Short mmCIF file of C-alpha atoms in Angstrom, two decimals:
data_model
loop_
_atom_site.label_atom_id
_atom_site.label_comp_id
_atom_site.label_asym_id
_atom_site.label_seq_id
_atom_site.Cartn_x
_atom_site.Cartn_y
_atom_site.Cartn_z
CA UNK Y 1 0.00 0.00 0.00
CA UNK Y 2 1.13 3.54 -0.67
CA UNK Y 3 2.36 5.46 2.37
CA UNK Y 4 2.30 9.01 1.08
CA UNK Y 5 3.30 11.79 3.47
CA UNK Y 6 0.52 14.01 2.11
CA UNK Y 7 -2.86 14.19 3.77
CA UNK Y 8 -4.68 12.84 0.72
CA UNK Y 9 -5.35 9.14 0.90
CA UNK Y 10 -6.19 6.89 -2.01
CA UNK Y 11 -8.77 4.13 -2.22
CA UNK Y 12 -9.71 1.63 -4.89
CA UNK Y 13 -13.06 -0.14 -5.16
CA UNK Y 14 -13.21 -3.22 -7.38
CA UNK Y 15 -16.80 -3.63 -8.57
CA UNK Y 16 -19.44 -1.08 -9.54
CA UNK Y 17 -22.54 -2.63 -8.03
CA UNK Y 18 -24.71 -1.02 -5.39
CA UNK Y 19 -22.41 -1.72 -2.42
CA UNK Y 20 -19.20 -0.86 -4.26
CA UNK Y 21 -20.38 2.44 -5.69
CA UNK Y 22 -21.99 3.42 -2.39
CA UNK Y 23 -18.68 2.87 -0.59
CA UNK Y 24 -16.76 4.69 -3.34
CA UNK Y 25 -18.99 7.75 -3.15
CA UNK Y 26 -18.77 7.76 0.65
CA UNK Y 27 -14.97 7.56 0.59
CA UNK Y 28 -14.81 10.32 -2.00
CA UNK Y 29 -16.93 12.58 0.17
CA UNK Y 30 -14.68 11.69 3.12
CA UNK Y 31 -11.69 13.15 1.28
CA UNK Y 32 -10.15 10.10 -0.37
CA UNK Y 33 -8.99 10.02 -3.98
CA UNK Y 34 -11.10 7.11 -5.21
CA UNK Y 35 -10.96 4.89 -8.28
CA UNK Y 36 -13.72 2.42 -9.14
CA UNK Y 37 -12.84 -0.50 -11.40
CA UNK Y 38 -15.46 -2.35 -13.43
CA UNK Y 39 -15.29 -4.90 -16.22
CA UNK Y 40 -18.24 -3.13 -17.91
CA UNK Y 41 -18.77 0.50 -18.84
CA UNK Y 42 -21.50 2.54 -17.20
CA UNK Y 43 -24.06 2.07 -19.95
CA UNK Y 44 -23.58 -1.69 -19.98
CA UNK Y 45 -23.89 -1.82 -16.20
CA UNK Y 46 -27.29 -0.19 -16.50
CA UNK Y 47 -28.71 -1.82 -19.61
CA UNK Y 48 -26.86 -5.05 -20.45
CA UNK Y 49 -27.07 -7.06 -17.24
CA UNK Y 50 -29.89 -8.17 -14.93
CA UNK Y 51 -30.49 -6.62 -11.55
CA UNK Y 52 -28.84 -8.64 -8.81
CA UNK Y 53 -32.07 -9.63 -7.08
CA UNK Y 54 -34.81 -7.38 -5.75
CA UNK Y 55 -32.57 -5.48 -3.28
CA UNK Y 56 -35.11 -5.02 -0.49
CA UNK Y 57 -34.17 -2.13 1.77
CA UNK Y 58 -35.63 -1.49 5.22
CA UNK Y 59 -35.06 0.97 8.03
CA UNK Y 60 -31.48 0.28 9.15
CA UNK Y 61 -30.18 0.19 5.58
CA UNK Y 62 -32.02 3.42 4.76
CA UNK Y 63 -30.40 5.00 7.82
CA UNK Y 64 -26.98 3.87 6.53
CA UNK Y 65 -27.63 5.60 3.20
CA UNK Y 66 -28.81 8.75 4.95
CA UNK Y 67 -25.67 8.74 7.12
CA UNK Y 68 -23.63 8.91 3.90
CA UNK Y 69 -25.79 11.76 2.58
CA UNK Y 70 -27.25 9.53 -0.15
CA UNK Y 71 -30.85 9.35 -1.38
CA UNK Y 72 -32.94 6.48 -0.03
CA UNK Y 73 -35.54 6.55 -2.87
CA UNK Y 74 -38.35 6.80 -0.32
CA UNK Y 75 -39.71 9.69 -2.39
CA UNK Y 76 -39.59 7.77 -5.70
CA UNK Y 77 -40.26 4.09 -5.09
CA UNK Y 78 -43.59 2.46 -4.24
CA UNK Y 79 -43.39 1.63 -0.54
CA UNK Y 80 -44.13 -1.51 1.49
CA UNK Y 81 -45.82 -0.79 4.81
CA UNK Y 82 -45.73 -4.43 5.84
CA UNK Y 83 -45.70 -8.06 4.79
CA UNK Y 84 -48.57 -10.50 4.44
CA UNK Y 85 -47.74 -14.17 4.97
CA UNK Y 86 -49.56 -17.35 4.02
CA UNK Y 87 -48.34 -20.86 4.78
CA UNK Y 88 -49.45 -24.14 3.22
CA UNK Y 89 -48.36 -27.53 4.55
CA UNK Y 90 -49.44 -30.99 3.44
CA UNK Y 91 -51.95 -29.37 1.11
CA UNK Y 92 -53.71 -27.58 3.99
CA UNK Y 93 -53.96 -23.79 4.22
CA UNK Y 94 -52.56 -23.28 7.69
CA UNK Y 95 -51.39 -19.78 8.54
CA UNK Y 96 -52.44 -16.32 7.39
CA UNK Y 97 -51.28 -13.05 8.89
CA UNK Y 98 -50.68 -9.43 7.96
CA UNK Y 99 -47.71 -7.78 9.68
CA UNK Y 100 -47.12 -4.03 9.73
CA UNK Y 101 -43.54 -2.77 9.68
CA UNK Y 102 -42.79 -1.02 12.96
CA UNK Y 103 -41.80 2.59 12.30
CA UNK Y 104 -40.36 2.22 8.80
CA UNK Y 105 -41.25 1.39 5.21
CA UNK Y 106 -39.62 -1.11 2.92
CA UNK Y 107 -38.76 -0.52 -0.70
CA UNK Y 108 -37.12 -2.37 -3.57
CA UNK Y 109 -35.10 -0.36 -6.09
CA UNK Y 110 -33.53 -1.77 -9.24
CA UNK Y 111 -29.84 -2.09 -8.30
CA UNK Y 112 -28.88 -1.02 -11.84
CA UNK Y 113 -30.71 2.28 -11.36
CA UNK Y 114 -29.23 2.97 -7.93
CA UNK Y 115 -25.67 2.05 -8.94
CA UNK Y 116 -25.93 4.08 -12.16
CA UNK Y 117 -27.15 7.22 -10.41
CA UNK Y 118 -24.53 6.94 -7.68
CA UNK Y 119 -21.82 6.34 -10.24
CA UNK Y 120 -22.92 9.47 -12.09
CA UNK Y 121 -22.70 11.48 -8.87
CA UNK Y 122 -19.31 9.91 -8.13
CA UNK Y 123 -17.96 11.05 -11.50
CA UNK Y 124 -19.47 14.52 -11.17
CA UNK Y 125 -17.66 14.93 -7.84
CA UNK Y 126 -14.29 13.97 -9.29
CA UNK Y 127 -14.13 10.21 -8.81
CA UNK Y 128 -12.23 8.10 -11.32
CA UNK Y 129 -13.90 5.18 -13.16
CA UNK Y 130 -11.78 2.60 -14.97
CA UNK Y 131 -13.21 -0.08 -17.24
CA UNK Y 132 -10.86 -3.00 -16.72
CA UNK Y 133 -11.14 -6.67 -15.84
CA UNK Y 134 -9.33 -6.90 -12.53
CA UNK Y 135 -7.71 -10.31 -12.17
CA UNK Y 136 -5.76 -11.34 -9.08
CA UNK Y 137 -2.60 -10.38 -10.98
CA UNK Y 138 -4.01 -6.97 -11.90
CA UNK Y 139 -5.19 -6.41 -8.33
CA UNK Y 140 -1.65 -6.58 -6.97
CA UNK Y 141 -0.40 -3.24 -8.38
CA UNK Y 142 -3.77 -1.61 -7.66
CA UNK Y 143 -3.52 -2.55 -3.98
CA UNK Y 144 0.12 -1.42 -3.93
CA UNK Y 145 -0.88 2.02 -5.21
CA UNK Y 146 -3.76 2.60 -2.78
CA UNK Y 147 -4.07 3.01 0.96
CA UNK Y 148 -7.34 1.05 1.05
CA UNK Y 149 -8.68 -1.46 -1.49
CA UNK Y 150 -12.22 -2.83 -1.29
CA UNK Y 151 -13.31 -5.88 -3.31
CA UNK Y 152 -17.03 -5.81 -4.13
CA UNK Y 153 -17.23 -8.18 -7.10
CA UNK Y 154 -20.07 -10.28 -5.72
CA UNK Y 155 -20.05 -14.01 -5.13
CA UNK Y 156 -17.82 -14.64 -8.16
CA UNK Y 157 -15.05 -12.42 -9.38
CA UNK Y 158 -12.27 -12.07 -6.85
CA UNK Y 159 -14.17 -13.68 -3.96
CA UNK Y 160 -11.72 -16.60 -3.99
CA UNK Y 161 -9.13 -14.30 -2.44
CA UNK Y 162 -11.12 -14.48 0.79
CA UNK Y 163 -11.08 -17.78 2.64
CA UNK Y 164 -14.46 -19.28 3.58
CA UNK Y 165 -15.08 -19.00 7.31
CA UNK Y 166 -16.08 -22.57 8.13
CA UNK Y 167 -16.91 -21.67 11.72
CA UNK Y 168 -19.76 -19.41 10.59
CA UNK Y 169 -20.77 -21.10 7.32
CA UNK Y 170 -23.58 -23.60 7.91
CA UNK Y 171 -24.41 -24.89 4.43
CA UNK Y 172 -22.28 -26.69 1.87
CA UNK Y 173 -24.71 -26.06 -1.01
CA UNK Y 174 -27.50 -23.68 -2.03
CA UNK Y 175 -30.72 -24.17 -0.10
CA UNK Y 176 -33.01 -22.87 -2.86
CA UNK Y 177 -33.16 -22.41 -6.62
CA UNK Y 178 -34.14 -18.83 -7.44
CA UNK Y 179 -36.30 -17.20 -10.10
CA UNK Y 180 -37.20 -13.53 -10.31
CA UNK Y 181 -39.05 -11.42 -12.85
CA UNK Y 182 -40.13 -7.77 -12.81
CA UNK Y 183 -43.51 -6.84 -14.30
CA UNK Y 184 -45.96 -4.02 -14.91
CA UNK Y 185 -49.76 -4.07 -15.20
CA UNK Y 186 -50.60 -3.61 -11.52
CA UNK Y 187 -51.04 -0.47 -9.49
CA UNK Y 188 -50.31 -0.10 -5.81
CA UNK Y 189 -53.67 0.99 -4.39
CA UNK Y 190 -55.95 -0.83 -1.94
CA UNK Y 191 -57.69 -2.83 -4.67
CA UNK Y 192 -54.52 -4.83 -5.45
CA UNK Y 193 -54.04 -7.90 -3.24
CA UNK Y 194 -56.95 -6.62 -1.15
CA UNK Y 195 -57.74 -10.20 -0.09
CA UNK Y 196 -54.43 -10.31 1.78
CA UNK Y 197 -54.56 -6.95 3.56
CA UNK Y 198 -56.65 -3.77 3.80
CA UNK Y 199 -53.45 -2.00 2.74
CA UNK Y 200 -53.62 -3.82 -0.61
CA UNK Y 201 -50.78 -2.84 -2.91
CA UNK Y 202 -49.00 -1.09 -0.05
CA UNK Y 203 -47.91 -4.49 1.27
CA UNK Y 204 -45.58 -7.12 -0.10
CA UNK Y 205 -46.81 -10.71 -0.02
CA UNK Y 206 -45.00 -13.89 0.99
CA UNK Y 207 -46.40 -17.39 0.45
CA UNK Y 208 -44.86 -20.64 1.70
CA UNK Y 209 -45.67 -24.08 0.30
CA UNK Y 210 -43.77 -26.31 2.67
CA UNK Y 211 -42.93 -29.09 0.21
CA UNK Y 212 -42.08 -26.78 -2.70
CA UNK Y 213 -40.70 -23.41 -1.70
CA UNK Y 214 -41.69 -19.78 -1.30
CA UNK Y 215 -42.96 -16.96 -3.48
CA UNK Y 216 -42.87 -13.20 -2.89
CA UNK Y 217 -44.54 -10.27 -4.66
CA UNK Y 218 -43.53 -6.75 -3.81
CA UNK Y 219 -43.71 -3.15 -5.08
CA UNK Y 220 -40.58 -2.28 -7.08
CA UNK Y 221 -38.92 0.67 -8.81
CA UNK Y 222 -37.63 -0.48 -12.21
CA UNK Y 223 -34.93 1.52 -13.97
CA UNK Y 224 -37.07 2.08 -17.10
CA UNK Y 225 -40.69 1.26 -16.23
CA UNK Y 226 -40.66 3.07 -12.89
CA UNK Y 227 -43.15 1.86 -10.23
CA UNK Y 228 -43.80 -1.81 -10.93
CA UNK Y 229 -43.88 -5.19 -9.20
CA UNK Y 230 -41.30 -7.91 -8.70
CA UNK Y 231 -41.74 -11.63 -8.15
CA UNK Y 232 -39.05 -13.61 -6.36
CA UNK Y 233 -39.37 -17.36 -5.94
CA UNK Y 234 -37.34 -19.89 -3.99
CA UNK Y 235 -37.66 -23.56 -4.93
CA UNK Y 236 -36.52 -26.40 -2.73
CA UNK Y 237 -33.94 -28.61 -4.49
CA UNK Y 238 -35.61 -31.55 -6.20
CA UNK Y 239 -39.09 -30.01 -6.06
CA UNK Y 240 -41.54 -29.46 -8.91
CA UNK Y 241 -40.90 -25.73 -8.52
CA UNK Y 242 -37.16 -26.27 -9.03
CA UNK Y 243 -37.82 -28.11 -12.29
CA UNK Y 244 -40.07 -25.31 -13.47
CA UNK Y 245 -37.59 -22.58 -12.54
CA UNK Y 246 -34.79 -24.36 -14.41
CA UNK Y 247 -36.75 -24.07 -17.67
CA UNK Y 248 -36.74 -20.25 -17.67
CA UNK Y 249 -34.65 -18.78 -20.50
CA UNK Y 250 -36.18 -15.32 -21.02
CA UNK Y 251 -38.36 -12.75 -19.30
CA UNK Y 252 -41.36 -14.10 -21.20
CA UNK Y 253 -40.74 -17.71 -20.19
CA UNK Y 254 -40.06 -16.69 -16.59
CA UNK Y 255 -43.37 -14.83 -16.54
CA UNK Y 256 -45.22 -17.87 -17.94
CA UNK Y 257 -43.62 -20.12 -15.33
CA UNK Y 258 -44.67 -17.78 -12.51
CA UNK Y 259 -48.22 -17.53 -13.86
CA UNK Y 260 -48.54 -21.32 -14.08
CA UNK Y 261 -47.06 -21.67 -10.60
CA UNK Y 262 -49.76 -19.45 -9.14
CA UNK Y 263 -52.47 -21.21 -11.13
CA UNK Y 264 -51.35 -24.61 -9.83
CA UNK Y 265 -50.20 -23.86 -6.28
CA UNK Y 266 -51.13 -20.33 -5.13
CA UNK Y 267 -54.44 -19.60 -6.78
CA UNK Y 268 -55.59 -17.13 -4.13
CA UNK Y 269 -53.34 -14.50 -5.78
CA UNK Y 270 -53.96 -15.56 -9.38
CA UNK Y 271 -56.10 -12.61 -10.64
CA UNK Y 272 -53.32 -10.13 -9.83
CA UNK Y 273 -50.69 -12.37 -11.40
CA UNK Y 274 -52.75 -12.73 -14.57
CA UNK Y 275 -52.92 -8.94 -14.86
CA UNK Y 276 -49.12 -8.55 -14.94
CA UNK Y 277 -47.09 -7.90 -18.08
CA UNK Y 278 -43.45 -8.40 -18.95
CA UNK Y 279 -41.33 -5.25 -19.28
CA UNK Y 280 -40.64 -5.51 -23.00
CA UNK Y 281 -37.96 -2.82 -23.12
CA UNK Y 282 -35.80 -4.71 -20.62
CA UNK Y 283 -34.82 -8.23 -21.75
CA UNK Y 284 -32.80 -8.53 -18.52
CA UNK Y 285 -35.79 -8.08 -16.20
CA UNK Y 286 -35.48 -11.66 -14.97
CA UNK Y 287 -32.88 -13.83 -13.27
CA UNK Y 288 -32.45 -17.42 -12.17
CA UNK Y 289 -29.73 -19.13 -10.17
CA UNK Y 290 -28.78 -20.41 -6.74
CA UNK Y 291 -26.81 -18.98 -3.83
CA UNK Y 292 -24.79 -20.92 -1.30
CA UNK Y 293 -25.10 -18.95 1.94
CA UNK Y 294 -21.63 -18.46 3.39
CA UNK Y 295 -19.27 -16.23 5.32
CA UNK Y 296 -15.78 -15.38 4.10
CA UNK Y 297 -12.87 -13.86 5.96
CA UNK Y 298 -12.94 -10.10 5.80
CA UNK Y 299 -9.35 -9.69 4.64
CA UNK Y 300 -7.56 -11.24 1.67
CA UNK Y 301 -4.12 -10.73 0.19
CA UNK Y 302 -2.69 -10.09 -3.23
CA UNK Y 303 0.28 -11.98 -4.61
CA UNK Y 304 2.69 -9.54 -3.00
CA UNK Y 305 0.87 -9.66 0.32
CA UNK Y 306 -1.09 -6.40 0.18
CA UNK Y 307 -4.29 -6.63 2.28
CA UNK Y 308 -7.65 -6.06 0.60
CA UNK Y 309 -11.10 -5.92 2.22
CA UNK Y 310 -14.21 -7.87 1.21
CA UNK Y 311 -17.43 -5.88 0.81
CA UNK Y 312 -21.05 -6.90 0.26
CA UNK Y 313 -21.77 -10.31 -1.27
CA UNK Y 314 -18.04 -10.90 -1.56
CA UNK Y 315 -17.90 -10.94 2.25
CA UNK Y 316 -21.20 -12.58 3.19
CA UNK Y 317 -23.58 -14.37 0.81
CA UNK Y 318 -27.13 -14.76 2.08
CA UNK Y 319 -29.97 -16.69 0.57
CA UNK Y 320 -32.19 -13.77 -0.54
CA UNK Y 321 -35.34 -15.18 1.12
CA UNK Y 322 -35.17 -12.63 3.97
CA UNK Y 323 -33.84 -9.68 1.95
CA UNK Y 324 -30.60 -9.36 3.92
CA UNK Y 325 -27.95 -9.19 1.17
CA UNK Y 326 -28.46 -5.69 -0.23
CA UNK Y 327 -29.14 -4.30 3.23
CA UNK Y 328 -26.00 -5.79 4.73
CA UNK Y 329 -23.87 -4.51 1.85
CA UNK Y 330 -25.09 -0.95 2.34
CA UNK Y 331 -24.67 -1.09 6.11
CA UNK Y 332 -21.18 -2.58 5.81
CA UNK Y 333 -20.24 0.11 3.26
CA UNK Y 334 -21.41 2.92 5.57
CA UNK Y 335 -19.57 1.46 8.56
CA UNK Y 336 -16.35 1.05 6.55
CA UNK Y 337 -16.52 4.60 5.22
CA UNK Y 338 -17.17 6.06 8.68
CA UNK Y 339 -14.33 4.08 10.23
CA UNK Y 340 -11.91 4.87 7.38
CA UNK Y 341 -12.64 8.59 7.57
CA UNK Y 342 -11.75 8.64 11.26
CA UNK Y 343 -8.69 6.37 11.00
CA UNK Y 344 -5.21 7.90 10.88
CA UNK Y 345 -3.03 4.78 10.62
CA UNK Y 346 -2.51 2.16 7.92
CA UNK Y 347 -5.40 0.10 6.60
CA UNK Y 348 -3.66 -3.14 7.46
CA UNK Y 349 -4.81 -6.67 8.30
CA UNK Y 350 -5.61 -5.72 11.88
CA UNK Y 351 -7.73 -2.71 10.92
CA UNK Y 352 -9.65 -4.52 8.17
CA UNK Y 353 -10.27 -7.54 10.40
CA UNK Y 354 -11.44 -5.37 13.30
CA UNK Y 355 -13.96 -3.54 11.10
CA UNK Y 356 -15.25 -6.79 9.63
CA UNK Y 357 -15.64 -8.53 12.98
CA UNK Y 358 -17.51 -5.50 14.32
CA UNK Y 359 -19.85 -5.64 11.33
CA UNK Y 360 -20.49 -9.36 11.84
CA UNK Y 361 -21.33 -8.71 15.48
CA UNK Y 362 -23.47 -5.66 14.72
CA UNK Y 363 -25.64 -7.26 12.04
CA UNK Y 364 -24.40 -9.98 9.69
CA UNK Y 365 -24.61 -12.95 12.06
CA UNK Y 366 -28.13 -11.95 13.14
CA UNK Y 367 -29.15 -11.45 9.50
CA UNK Y 368 -27.95 -14.97 8.71
CA UNK Y 369 -30.01 -16.35 11.62
CA UNK Y 370 -33.19 -14.63 10.45
CA UNK Y 371 -32.53 -15.93 6.94
CA UNK Y 372 -32.23 -19.47 8.29
CA UNK Y 373 -35.50 -18.98 10.18
CA UNK Y 374 -37.35 -18.01 6.99
CA UNK Y 375 -35.66 -20.89 5.13
CA UNK Y 376 -37.19 -23.32 7.59
CA UNK Y 377 -33.76 -24.56 8.65
CA UNK Y 378 -34.19 -27.74 10.75
CA UNK Y 379 -32.27 -26.15 13.63
CA UNK Y 380 -34.85 -23.36 13.83
CA UNK Y 381 -37.91 -25.23 12.53
CA UNK Y 382 -39.74 -25.50 15.83
CA UNK Y 383 -38.89 -21.91 16.72
CA UNK Y 384 -40.30 -20.87 13.35
CA UNK Y 385 -43.47 -22.87 13.97
CA UNK Y 386 -44.07 -21.04 17.24
CA UNK Y 387 -43.26 -17.64 15.75
CA UNK Y 388 -45.57 -18.05 12.75
CA UNK Y 389 -48.41 -19.39 14.92
CA UNK Y 390 -47.98 -16.47 17.33
CA UNK Y 391 -48.02 -14.02 14.42
CA UNK Y 392 -51.29 -15.52 13.19
CA UNK Y 393 -52.75 -15.23 16.68
CA UNK Y 394 -51.55 -11.74 17.60
CA UNK Y 395 -51.03 -8.71 15.35
CA UNK Y 396 -48.40 -7.31 17.71
CA UNK Y 397 -46.21 -10.32 17.19
CA UNK Y 398 -46.94 -10.35 13.45
CA UNK Y 399 -45.48 -6.84 13.30
CA UNK Y 400 -42.46 -7.85 15.40
CA UNK Y 401 -41.78 -10.91 13.25
CA UNK Y 402 -41.84 -9.13 9.89
CA UNK Y 403 -39.81 -6.28 11.39
CA UNK Y 404 -36.88 -8.67 11.94
CA UNK Y 405 -36.28 -8.13 8.21
CA UNK Y 406 -35.34 -4.57 9.20
CA UNK Y 407 -33.62 -5.29 12.48
CA UNK Y 408 -32.55 -8.94 12.66
CA UNK Y 409 -30.78 -8.26 15.96
CA UNK Y 410 -34.17 -8.81 17.62
CA UNK Y 411 -33.66 -12.54 17.08
CA UNK Y 412 -30.15 -12.60 18.56
CA UNK Y 413 -31.16 -14.14 21.88
CA UNK Y 414 -33.49 -16.74 20.36
CA UNK Y 415 -31.76 -20.12 20.25
CA UNK Y 416 -34.41 -22.44 21.67
CA UNK Y 417 -38.18 -22.82 21.91
CA UNK Y 418 -38.02 -21.41 25.45
CA UNK Y 419 -36.25 -18.34 24.03
CA UNK Y 420 -39.01 -18.07 21.42
CA UNK Y 421 -41.66 -18.14 24.14
CA UNK Y 422 -39.79 -15.43 26.02
CA UNK Y 423 -39.74 -13.16 22.97
CA UNK Y 424 -43.45 -13.76 22.28
CA UNK Y 425 -44.22 -12.79 25.88
CA UNK Y 426 -41.98 -9.71 25.73
CA UNK Y 427 -43.62 -8.45 22.54
CA UNK Y 428 -47.25 -9.14 23.44
CA UNK Y 429 -47.17 -8.64 27.21
CA UNK Y 430 -48.93 -11.98 27.61
CA UNK Y 431 -47.77 -15.46 28.47
CA UNK Y 432 -46.70 -17.23 25.27
CA UNK Y 433 -49.00 -20.17 25.98
CA UNK Y 434 -51.95 -17.78 26.12
CA UNK Y 435 -51.03 -16.21 22.80
CA UNK Y 436 -50.43 -19.55 21.11
CA UNK Y 437 -53.66 -20.88 22.57
CA UNK Y 438 -55.55 -18.41 20.38
CA UNK Y 439 -54.02 -19.82 17.19
CA UNK Y 440 -56.40 -21.56 14.81
CA UNK Y 441 -55.47 -22.93 11.37
CA UNK Y 442 -56.61 -20.67 8.56
CA UNK Y 443 -58.81 -23.37 7.03
CA UNK Y 444 -59.15 -21.65 3.67
CA UNK Y 445 -57.50 -18.41 2.61
CA UNK Y 446 -59.59 -15.63 1.14
CA UNK Y 447 -59.31 -15.56 -2.65
CA UNK Y 448 -58.65 -12.49 -4.76
CA UNK Y 449 -61.59 -10.76 -6.41
CA UNK Y 450 -59.32 -8.36 -8.25
CA UNK Y 451 -60.53 -7.14 -11.63
CA UNK Y 452 -58.37 -4.82 -13.75
CA UNK Y 453 -61.49 -3.61 -15.55
CA UNK Y 454 -63.02 -2.51 -12.25
CA UNK Y 455 -59.94 -0.50 -11.33
CA UNK Y 456 -59.72 1.31 -14.63
CA UNK Y 457 -63.43 1.97 -15.03
#
């Protein structure tokens, strides 16, 4: 790393996604000379690749953006005021609840839009953008020439420089196969998904079919179409859903697969799904794949031994079922920028490791636990059963449960069924057995009566 005697410090960010560009802009504003490296130019980053998931952002992540002086898109994106949940098991419709987010709104913004606008601001403020494929060999002189080098190339790219942390990594393979598609054709008023919540299109909706997987619909801000909707599905390996997801090869085919999925498994939402339309101007408005959830070490080294720091998905890869990836990347970026701005010494192994461990303690480990809870991980299965039953029985706990997507630290102390009972009692002010005693299986979910003609008349 350079050790200039001047007061100006230099930083390099490898990767121009949401987390990387957010960190770059923050470092620039903190007085660093910053260079962002990307294998694609700015136009290609916006228009020639898919969005990396739905990038759900809740309260803590919005606060991280605000702390860096960055827009949160709360004034532009359609907002989620809560989450409705429906659970099917063994063919029976079991659980139905509507949880309100506690003191915040959620939103999902196309990562291509957010990264593009932040990159534009970065360039306007004097940042340097280099289109270059950074290999491990190319990284060595970059790290040598900069005081701080952040690697934000996602789960591929240069992630192999960072050893997997086997003590924190639970899974040896992906837990779900993923399919996402962004659509238009639906508004966001109370008539949309009204059968799930009086808030209608102001909620996002989550459905669980125990033997197959999970499906989510949520308001979305697309880079071209503006306010829209996104579907994100998670299929259990070996399931019928997984076979269907694997057949997707375009936005149109992904949309057909989702429509058939709702017709065959989730018919209560079918009228809204049938009203949706593919975004024709964006052939990259869909994505399929699989993510192995894992933790890596926060510091890696180039061939000559220069330390580099992992950021975002390069550091921690979450299954996206609980919306923790984009949030954690933004929060980690803000914490790194704040710490770097106040630091006067070298950005060495000890400093990078200390920042990373503090981030894991502050949020990442809790976010991974909440993700495992929503995945139905066997270790947390009984805890999840109690939580979902309590949410169906008590609106206060429904709000607390869905708000763990914003603040996963609320689940930190929950490691047993007794801990789950304690949290239920703390939230509701009642004995957990009393709350759970009010639970009754849903029996049959209300079905949508949505009619596009009625809304436009």
